[in-house]
Tab-separated table of C-alpha atoms and ligand atoms in Angstrom:
chain	number	residue	atom	x	y	z
O	275	MET	CA	0.428	0.230	-0.126
O	276	THR	CA	1.105	3.368	-1.112
O	277	ARG	CA	1.608	5.451	2.196
O	278	TYR	CA	3.610	9.032	0.958
O	279	SER	CA	3.484	10.994	-1.240
O	280	ARG	CA	6.302	13.082	-3.059
O	281	ILE	CA	7.420	15.754	-5.394
O	282	VAL	CA	8.935	14.437	-8.247
O	283	GLY	CA	8.986	18.066	-10.190
O	284	THR	CA	7.729	21.787	-9.931
O	285	GLY	CA	7.580	24.787	-13.251
O	286	SER	CA	6.135	27.807	-13.292
O	287	ALA	CA	4.972	29.698	-15.512
O	288	LEU	CA	4.766	34.185	-16.548
O	289	PRO	CA	2.387	36.480	-18.475
O	290	GLU	CA	5.605	38.452	-20.898
O	291	ARG	CA	4.702	41.940	-19.945
O	292	LEU	CA	6.436	43.022	-17.187
O	293	VAL	CA	6.218	46.491	-15.548
O	294	THR	CA	7.705	47.727	-12.987
O	295	ASN	CA	7.166	50.376	-10.754
O	296	ALA	CA	8.347	52.924	-12.367
O	297	ASP	CA	6.301	51.818	-15.244
O	298	LEU	CA	3.082	51.573	-12.609
O	299	VAL	CA	3.318	54.833	-11.111
O	300	ARG	CA	3.842	56.077	-15.430
O	301	GLU	CA	0.502	54.901	-15.690
O	302	LEU	CA	-1.454	55.103	-12.689
O	303	ALA	CA	-0.555	59.291	-12.651
O	304	ALA	CA	-1.772	59.099	-16.155
O	305	ARG	CA	-4.904	58.568	-14.660
O	306	GLY	CA	-4.847	60.824	-12.057
O	307	ILE	CA	-3.511	57.605	-9.899
O	308	GLU	CA	-0.631	59.460	-6.802
O	309	THR	CA	1.526	56.228	-6.469
O	310	SER	CA	5.949	56.424	-6.155
O	311	GLU	CA	8.267	53.728	-6.682
O	312	ASP	CA	9.605	53.406	-2.936
O	313	TRP	CA	5.905	53.173	-1.257
O	314	ILE	CA	5.318	50.134	-3.353
O	315	ALA	CA	9.078	49.064	-2.354
O	316	ASP	CA	9.361	49.953	1.735
O	317	ARG	CA	6.032	49.902	2.438
O	318	THR	CA	5.572	45.992	0.300
O	319	GLY	CA	9.190	44.888	-1.210
O	320	ILE	CA	7.034	44.746	-4.956
O	321	GLN	CA	10.075	45.470	-7.767
O	322	GLN	CA	7.450	45.123	-10.829
O	323	ARG	CA	5.802	42.020	-11.213
O	324	TYR	CA	3.740	40.219	-14.888
O	325	LEU	CA	0.117	41.679	-16.477
O	326	ALA	CA	-0.916	38.834	-18.668
O	327	ALA	CA	-2.284	40.415	-21.869
O	328	PRO	CA	-6.074	40.404	-22.284
O	329	ASP	CA	-6.075	36.471	-23.779
O	330	VAL	CA	-4.163	34.681	-21.663
O	331	THR	CA	-6.953	33.266	-19.032
O	332	SER	CA	-5.268	31.358	-15.252
O	333	SER	CA	-5.888	27.785	-17.220
O	334	MET	CA	-3.233	29.018	-19.745
O	335	LEU	CA	-0.469	30.038	-17.575
O	336	GLY	CA	-1.592	26.807	-15.492
O	337	ALA	CA	-1.035	24.346	-18.042
O	338	GLN	CA	1.802	26.404	-18.967
O	339	ALA	CA	3.180	25.546	-15.764
O	340	ALA	CA	2.007	22.068	-15.633
O	341	GLN	CA	3.939	21.001	-18.615
O	342	ALA	CA	7.037	22.403	-17.553
O	343	ALA	CA	6.711	20.521	-13.703
O	344	LEU	CA	5.766	17.796	-15.835
O	345	LEU	CA	9.292	17.540	-17.691
O	346	SER	CA	11.365	18.328	-15.316
O	347	ALA	CA	9.807	15.431	-13.278
O	348	GLY	CA	10.703	12.955	-16.560
O	349	VAL	CA	6.605	12.150	-16.530
O	350	ALA	CA	3.751	11.593	-19.474
O	351	ALA	CA	0.463	13.770	-19.357
O	352	ALA	CA	-1.267	10.657	-20.404
O	353	ASP	CA	0.192	8.663	-16.908
O	354	ILE	CA	-1.456	11.862	-14.249
O	355	ASP	CA	-4.847	10.746	-12.262
O	356	LEU	CA	-5.880	13.580	-10.718
O	357	ILE	CA	-5.532	17.772	-11.146
O	358	ILE	CA	-6.199	20.136	-8.143
O	359	VAL	CA	-6.250	23.863	-9.955
O	360	ALA	CA	-6.231	26.855	-7.168
O	361	THR	CA	-7.810	30.142	-8.699
O	362	SER	CA	-9.558	32.859	-7.679
O	363	THR	CA	-9.193	34.385	-10.645
O	364	PRO	CA	-10.809	31.184	-12.684
O	365	ASP	CA	-11.426	31.433	-16.570
O	366	PHE	CA	-15.425	30.951	-15.965
O	367	ILE	CA	-17.600	30.262	-13.327
O	368	PHE	CA	-17.152	26.686	-14.625
O	369	PRO	CA	-16.148	24.147	-16.241
O	370	SER	CA	-13.135	24.716	-13.569
O	371	SER	CA	-9.859	25.442	-14.904
O	372	ALA	CA	-8.594	22.145	-13.655
O	373	CYS	CA	-10.732	20.344	-16.190
O	374	LEU	CA	-9.490	23.328	-18.891
O	375	VAL	CA	-6.321	22.221	-17.704
O	376	GLN	CA	-6.300	19.182	-18.437
O	377	LYS	CA	-8.024	19.755	-21.930
O	378	ALA	CA	-4.523	21.015	-22.740
O	379	LEU	CA	-2.432	18.895	-21.294
O	380	GLY	CA	-4.024	16.182	-23.288
O	381	ALA	CA	-4.329	14.110	-20.046
O	382	TYR	CA	-8.220	12.487	-19.975
O	383	GLY	CA	-9.888	10.547	-18.087
O	384	GLY	CA	-8.167	11.488	-14.465
O	385	ALA	CA	-10.481	13.597	-11.718
O	386	ALA	CA	-9.767	17.260	-11.993
O	387	PHE	CA	-11.011	19.931	-9.715
O	388	ASP	CA	-10.333	23.679	-8.525
O	389	VAL	CA	-9.662	24.759	-4.575
O	390	GLN	CA	-10.494	28.503	-3.879
O	391	ALA	CA	-9.457	29.294	-1.035
O	392	VAL	CA	-7.485	32.404	-2.583
O	393	CYS	CA	-4.225	32.838	-1.158
O	394	SER	CA	-3.863	29.537	0.349
O	395	GLY	CA	-5.649	27.724	-2.765
O	396	PHE	CA	-1.656	26.058	-3.885
O	397	VAL	CA	-1.642	24.607	0.268
O	398	TYR	CA	-4.785	23.491	0.011
O	399	GLY	CA	-4.910	21.350	-2.988
O	400	MET	CA	-1.432	20.155	-2.163
O	401	ALA	CA	-2.977	19.047	1.299
O	402	THR	CA	-6.102	17.355	-0.543
O	403	ALA	CA	-3.629	15.947	-3.346
O	404	ASP	CA	-1.791	13.923	-0.283
O	405	ALA	CA	-4.678	12.850	1.564
O	406	MET	CA	-5.482	11.457	-2.139
O	407	LEU	CA	-2.298	10.165	-2.812
O	408	ARG	CA	-2.274	8.449	0.646
O	409	THR	CA	-5.737	6.527	0.685
O	410	GLY	CA	-4.695	5.524	-3.249
O	411	MET	CA	-7.011	7.568	-4.528
O	412	ALA	CA	-4.806	8.818	-7.151
O	413	ARG	CA	-0.499	8.190	-7.302
O	414	ARG	CA	0.440	10.911	-9.818
O	415	ALA	CA	-1.417	14.359	-9.059
O	416	LEU	CA	-0.195	18.089	-10.613
O	417	VAL	CA	-0.821	20.435	-8.389
O	418	ILE	CA	-1.217	24.037	-9.933
O	419	GLY	CA	-1.536	27.503	-8.050
O	420	ALA	CA	-2.752	30.189	-11.057
O	421	GLU	CA	-3.944	33.869	-11.470
O	422	VAL	CA	-4.901	36.583	-12.900
O	423	PHE	CA	-5.665	38.981	-10.478
O	424	SER	CA	-5.369	41.473	-12.468
O	425	ARG	CA	-8.260	41.599	-13.689
O	426	ILE	CA	-10.048	42.034	-9.961
O	427	LEU	CA	-7.795	44.813	-9.410
O	428	ASP	CA	-9.402	48.008	-9.472
O	429	TRP	CA	-6.751	50.376	-10.970
O	430	ASN	CA	-8.163	53.274	-9.284
O	431	ASP	CA	-7.731	51.726	-6.332
O	432	ARG	CA	-3.342	52.336	-5.210
O	433	GLY	CA	-3.777	50.810	-1.607
O	434	THR	CA	-4.669	47.356	-4.293
O	435	CYS	CA	-3.716	47.841	-7.495
O	436	VAL	CA	-0.610	48.442	-6.821
O	437	LEU	CA	0.319	44.953	-4.413
O	438	PHE	CA	-0.946	41.698	-7.142
O	439	GLY	CA	0.857	40.839	-10.483
O	440	ASP	CA	-0.481	37.693	-12.624
O	441	GLY	CA	1.067	34.259	-12.815
O	442	ALA	CA	1.283	30.071	-12.290
O	443	GLY	CA	3.146	27.480	-10.746
O	444	ALA	CA	2.590	23.604	-10.638
O	445	VAL	CA	4.517	20.695	-8.474
O	446	VAL	CA	3.721	16.863	-9.490
O	447	LEU	CA	3.095	14.712	-6.811
O	448	ALA	CA	3.731	10.619	-7.406
O	449	ALA	CA	2.917	8.005	-5.276
O	450	ASP	CA	6.097	6.537	-3.559
O	451	ASP	CA	6.865	4.781	-0.325
O	452	SER	CA	8.835	6.852	1.434
O	453	PRO	CA	7.861	10.500	2.058
O	454	GLY	CA	8.219	13.379	1.365
O	455	ILE	CA	5.121	14.950	2.305
O	456	LEU	CA	5.739	14.971	6.552
O	457	ALA	CA	3.088	17.076	7.015
O	458	SER	CA	-0.060	19.587	6.431
O	459	LYS	CA	-2.222	21.265	8.263
O	460	LEU	CA	-5.340	23.903	7.321
O	461	HIS	CA	-7.206	25.878	8.685
O	462	ALA	CA	-9.897	28.959	8.291
O	463	ASP	CA	-11.873	31.470	9.622
O	464	GLY	CA	-14.936	32.798	8.062
O	465	ARG	CA	-15.899	35.440	10.685
O	466	HIS	CA	-12.823	37.683	9.118
O	467	GLU	CA	-14.684	37.396	5.861
O	468	SER	CA	-14.524	41.240	5.098
O	469	ILE	CA	-11.402	41.330	5.376
O	470	LEU	CA	-10.295	40.557	2.202
O	471	ARG	CA	-12.454	39.611	-0.641
O	472	THR	CA	-13.800	40.239	-4.429
O	473	ALA	CA	-17.820	40.623	-3.383
O	474	GLY	CA	-19.904	39.862	-6.748
O	475	SER	CA	-21.437	37.444	-8.690
O	476	VAL	CA	-23.380	36.961	-11.361
O	477	HIS	CA	-27.279	36.852	-11.002
O	478	SER	CA	-29.481	36.713	-14.342
O	479	GLY	CA	-26.743	37.907	-16.329
O	480	ALA	CA	-25.690	41.168	-14.573
O	481	VAL	CA	-22.471	41.473	-12.120
O	482	THR	CA	-23.759	41.886	-8.700
O	483	GLY	CA	-21.902	43.025	-5.843
O	484	HIS	CA	-17.964	44.533	-5.998
O	485	PRO	CA	-16.160	42.403	-8.938
O	486	PHE	CA	-13.601	44.386	-7.241
O	487	LEU	CA	-10.334	43.191	-4.893
O	488	THR	CA	-10.723	45.202	-1.847
O	489	MET	CA	-8.831	44.967	2.061
O	490	ASP	CA	-8.580	45.848	5.435
O	491	GLY	CA	-4.328	46.314	4.659
O	492	GLN	CA	-3.301	46.336	8.329
O	493	ALA	CA	-5.770	43.793	9.222
O	494	VAL	CA	-4.422	41.104	6.771
O	495	PHE	CA	-1.142	42.166	7.605
O	496	LYS	CA	-2.151	41.321	11.875
O	497	LEU	CA	-3.766	38.029	11.394
O	498	ALA	CA	-0.885	36.618	8.071
O	499	VAL	CA	1.839	37.513	10.638
O	500	SER	CA	0.295	36.039	13.488
O	501	VAL	CA	-1.589	32.425	11.470
O	502	LEU	CA	1.945	32.763	9.982
O	503	ASP	CA	3.706	31.471	12.716
O	504	SER	CA	1.081	29.595	14.619
O	505	VAL	CA	0.962	27.264	11.242
O	506	ALA	CA	4.473	26.724	10.875
O	507	ARG	CA	4.553	25.369	14.123
O	508	GLU	CA	2.383	23.106	14.694
O	509	THR	CA	2.792	21.630	11.263
O	510	VAL	CA	5.831	21.528	11.938
O	511	ALA	CA	5.178	19.797	15.864
O	512	MET	CA	3.011	17.259	13.396
O	513	ALA	CA	5.823	15.618	12.057
O	514	GLY	CA	7.404	15.199	14.732
O	515	MET	CA	10.453	17.702	13.923
O	516	ALA	CA	12.404	21.137	15.066
O	517	VAL	CA	11.757	24.604	12.821
O	518	SER	CA	16.019	24.180	13.387
O	519	ASP	CA	15.255	21.368	11.547
O	520	ILE	CA	13.833	23.375	8.300
O	521	ASP	CA	16.032	23.869	4.964
O	522	TRP	CA	13.958	26.651	3.680
O	523	LEU	CA	10.700	28.963	4.161
O	524	ILE	CA	8.567	29.376	1.654
O	525	PRO	CA	5.374	31.302	2.953
O	526	HIS	CA	2.740	33.558	0.898
O	527	GLN	CA	4.454	36.208	-0.742
O	528	ALA	CA	2.402	39.087	-0.450
O	529	ASN	CA	4.876	41.545	1.074
O	530	VAL	CA	8.405	41.265	1.867
O	531	ARG	CA	7.918	42.828	5.699
O	532	ILE	CA	5.666	39.767	6.484
O	533	LEU	CA	8.185	37.213	4.851
O	534	GLN	CA	10.852	38.604	7.576
O	535	ALA	CA	8.539	39.022	10.495
O	536	THR	CA	7.700	35.359	10.033
O	537	GLY	CA	11.214	34.559	9.461
O	538	ARG	CA	12.275	36.533	12.489
O	539	LYS	CA	9.315	35.302	15.056
O	540	LEU	CA	10.274	31.720	13.328
O	541	GLY	CA	14.142	32.533	14.532
O	542	ILE	CA	14.486	31.164	10.683
O	543	ALA	CA	17.677	32.989	9.231
O	544	PRO	CA	16.128	35.413	6.446
O	545	GLU	CA	18.495	33.520	3.926
O	546	ARG	CA	16.680	30.627	4.307
O	547	VAL	CA	13.254	32.397	3.336
O	548	VAL	CA	12.433	32.032	-0.355
O	549	VAL	CA	11.242	35.961	-1.694
O	550	THR	CA	9.825	36.918	-4.975
O	551	VAL	CA	7.171	38.186	-4.327
O	552	ASP	CA	9.687	41.479	-5.484
O	553	ARG	CA	9.884	40.162	-8.990
O	554	HIS	CA	6.169	38.307	-9.025
O	555	ALA	CA	4.376	40.307	-6.878
O	556	ASN	CA	1.249	38.900	-4.622
O	557	THR	CA	0.245	36.883	-7.400
O	558	SER	CA	-2.690	34.534	-4.413
O	559	ALA	CA	-2.276	31.263	-5.222
O	560	ALA	CA	0.494	30.874	-7.626
O	561	SER	CA	3.001	33.069	-5.469
O	562	VAL	CA	3.588	29.634	-3.208
O	563	PRO	CA	4.480	27.444	-6.302
O	564	LEU	CA	6.786	30.349	-8.045
O	565	ALA	CA	9.042	30.596	-5.021
O	566	LEU	CA	8.805	27.251	-5.157
O	567	ASP	CA	10.321	26.010	-9.079
O	568	THR	CA	12.564	29.416	-8.873
O	569	ALA	CA	14.429	28.160	-5.815
O	570	VAL	CA	14.564	24.952	-7.443
O	571	ARG	CA	15.578	26.093	-10.295
O	572	ASP	CA	18.866	27.862	-8.957
O	573	GLY	CA	19.913	25.283	-6.484
O	574	ARG	CA	18.361	26.647	-3.453
O	575	ILE	CA	15.962	23.462	-2.968
O	576	THR	CA	17.929	20.037	-3.947
O	577	ALA	CA	17.185	16.546	-2.922
O	578	GLY	CA	16.707	15.255	0.585
O	579	HIS	CA	16.063	19.326	1.984
O	580	HIS	CA	12.731	20.096	4.314
O	581	VAL	CA	11.078	23.004	2.341
O	582	LEU	CA	7.651	24.337	4.899
O	583	MET	CA	5.647	25.388	2.088
O	584	GLU	CA	3.072	28.913	3.942
O	585	GLY	CA	-0.506	30.314	2.399
O	586	VAL	CA	-2.744	32.759	3.591
O	587	GLY	CA	-4.652	34.711	2.500
O	588	GLY	CA	-9.524	35.335	1.752
O	589	GLY	CA	-11.339	33.545	3.531
O	590	PHE	CA	-10.266	33.653	5.657
O	591	THR	CA	-7.402	30.941	4.996
O	592	TRP	CA	-4.408	29.448	5.978
O	593	GLY	CA	-2.229	26.772	6.731
O	594	ALA	CA	1.244	25.016	6.185
O	595	VAL	CA	2.256	21.574	4.221
O	596	LEU	CA	5.828	20.645	4.866
O	597	ALA	CA	8.482	18.411	3.004
O	598	ARG	CA	11.472	16.049	2.210
O	599	MET	CA	12.859	17.350	-1.127
J	861	UT7	O1	-2.607	38.129	-0.412
J	861	UT7	C1	-3.337	37.937	-0.141
J	861	UT7	C2	-2.573	38.816	1.745
J	861	UT7	N1	-2.092	39.971	1.258
J	861	UT7	C3	-1.634	40.879	2.936
J	861	UT7	O2	-1.138	40.343	3.092
J	861	UT7	C4	-1.510	42.455	2.023
J	861	UT7	C5	-0.828	43.500	3.943
J	861	UT7	N2	-1.306	44.170	4.182
J	861	UT7	C6	-0.074	44.661	3.492
J	861	UT7	O3	0.980	44.080	3.004
J	861	UT7	C7	-0.222	46.395	4.369
J	861	UT7	O4	-1.533	46.771	4.647
J	861	UT7	C8	0.067	47.127	2.711
J	861	UT7	C9	1.236	46.994	2.105
J	861	UT7	C10	-1.775	46.819	2.003
J	861	UT7	C11	-0.355	49.119	2.882
J	861	UT7	O5	1.247	48.926	3.699
J	861	UT7	P1	0.554	49.740	5.093
J	861	UT7	O6	1.850	50.573	5.501
J	861	UT7	O7	-1.136	48.694	5.691
J	861	UT7	O8	-0.045	51.597	4.615
J	861	UT7	P2	-1.476	51.687	5.086
J	861	UT7	O9	-2.780	51.226	4.587
J	861	UT7	O10	-1.524	51.738	6.928
J	861	UT7	O11	-1.368	52.557	4.220
J	861	UT7	C12	-0.780	54.201	4.682
J	861	UT7	C13	-0.843	55.534	4.676
J	861	UT7	C14	-2.466	55.894	3.798
J	861	UT7	O12	-1.968	56.928	4.210
J	861	UT7	P3	-2.110	58.403	5.256
J	861	UT7	O13	-4.101	58.235	5.325
J	861	UT7	O14	-0.747	58.008	5.938
J	861	UT7	O15	-2.631	58.992	4.664
J	861	UT7	C15	-2.886	55.486	2.758
J	861	UT7	O16	-3.608	56.245	1.815
J	861	UT7	O17	-0.292	55.049	2.510
J	861	UT7	C16	-1.136	55.769	1.285
J	861	UT7	N3	-1.178	54.624	0.237
J	861	UT7	C17	-0.317	54.516	-0.628
J	861	UT7	N4	0.432	56.000	-0.894
J	861	UT7	C18	1.255	55.594	-2.015
J	861	UT7	C19	-2.213	53.532	0.249
J	861	UT7	N5	-1.617	52.893	-0.911
J	861	UT7	C20	-0.623	53.683	-1.251
J	861	UT7	C21	0.372	53.805	-2.755
J	861	UT7	N6	0.928	54.800	-2.789
J	861	UT7	N7	0.137	53.179	-4.214
């Protein structure tokens, strides 16, 4: 009987258009929105982001990331029997982006569904796929975080539109006799649903409510720092390990100050915290797999390393997955 799941490949995809803070400040100024390169860099650590062209969707970026992950794993698309896409910006209301990714990959017949846990979506997807692989429901899974958050931003709201970017990241998880995923823990607290949301819907052919992201930045910041600390400790303890055993911490990439505070609280050295928010901005469910793939490809994360991935975001949701690579 299969007991574990293991990450056997990673991949990512970014849209073509690179927008630096200078570009964005210029574009916003032309619309009468005042911001500055210094404000964005100092408050968030973001230097640039990639924004998707109007005809590029989450499933397209997700499929591209998935193809890169399959290639690095040496696994054929036909051998995938589970696809989970974490996204809050799906192509359609339905079918799921996972079914569209499956079609793009030509990997028919296995299970495919989307996970909606906003910026915690990838970690939710990983924990779900791990449970399914460990119980024998699937043998090879693609877990993908894919977003075009630029579509749900209010470009007149300087407090949010400078923070996000588009992109996708993916991993191939395979059933294995040895771990793999050592522990995972998921949480949500719906009482905080109003501090970060896109409260729009489609009703009788029209968009109702507010179809743009709104956020109480300071409330999200405080909660994020607190839960990223607690769920890291909880997950590491579940695996019977200590925080000092962690080689790499990959928290959701929302704000470099949140990443630094999390590392500091946990006693993890700054050089052991993977930071890509400077390059990608906040890509919601794509941020953790994008950061993972970056650190795998640049040679920082190698076989045997213990990697703690953490998500936090709207819902309010949070969670962590501890993996031995
Ligand atoms: O992925 C989901 C998770 N999301 C997050 O984790 C985001 C968490 N929150 C944050 O990262 C931070 O709260 C922000 C980066 C969003 C904001 O930083 P802050 O230090 O909390 O700033 P603030 O909201 O307190 O705003 C400070 C000032 C305000 O001006 P006044 O009222 O002090 O005069 C804002 O109006 O900064 C102003 N401001 C801006 N100024 C220039 C807000 N946005 C901008 C901007 N450019 N783009």
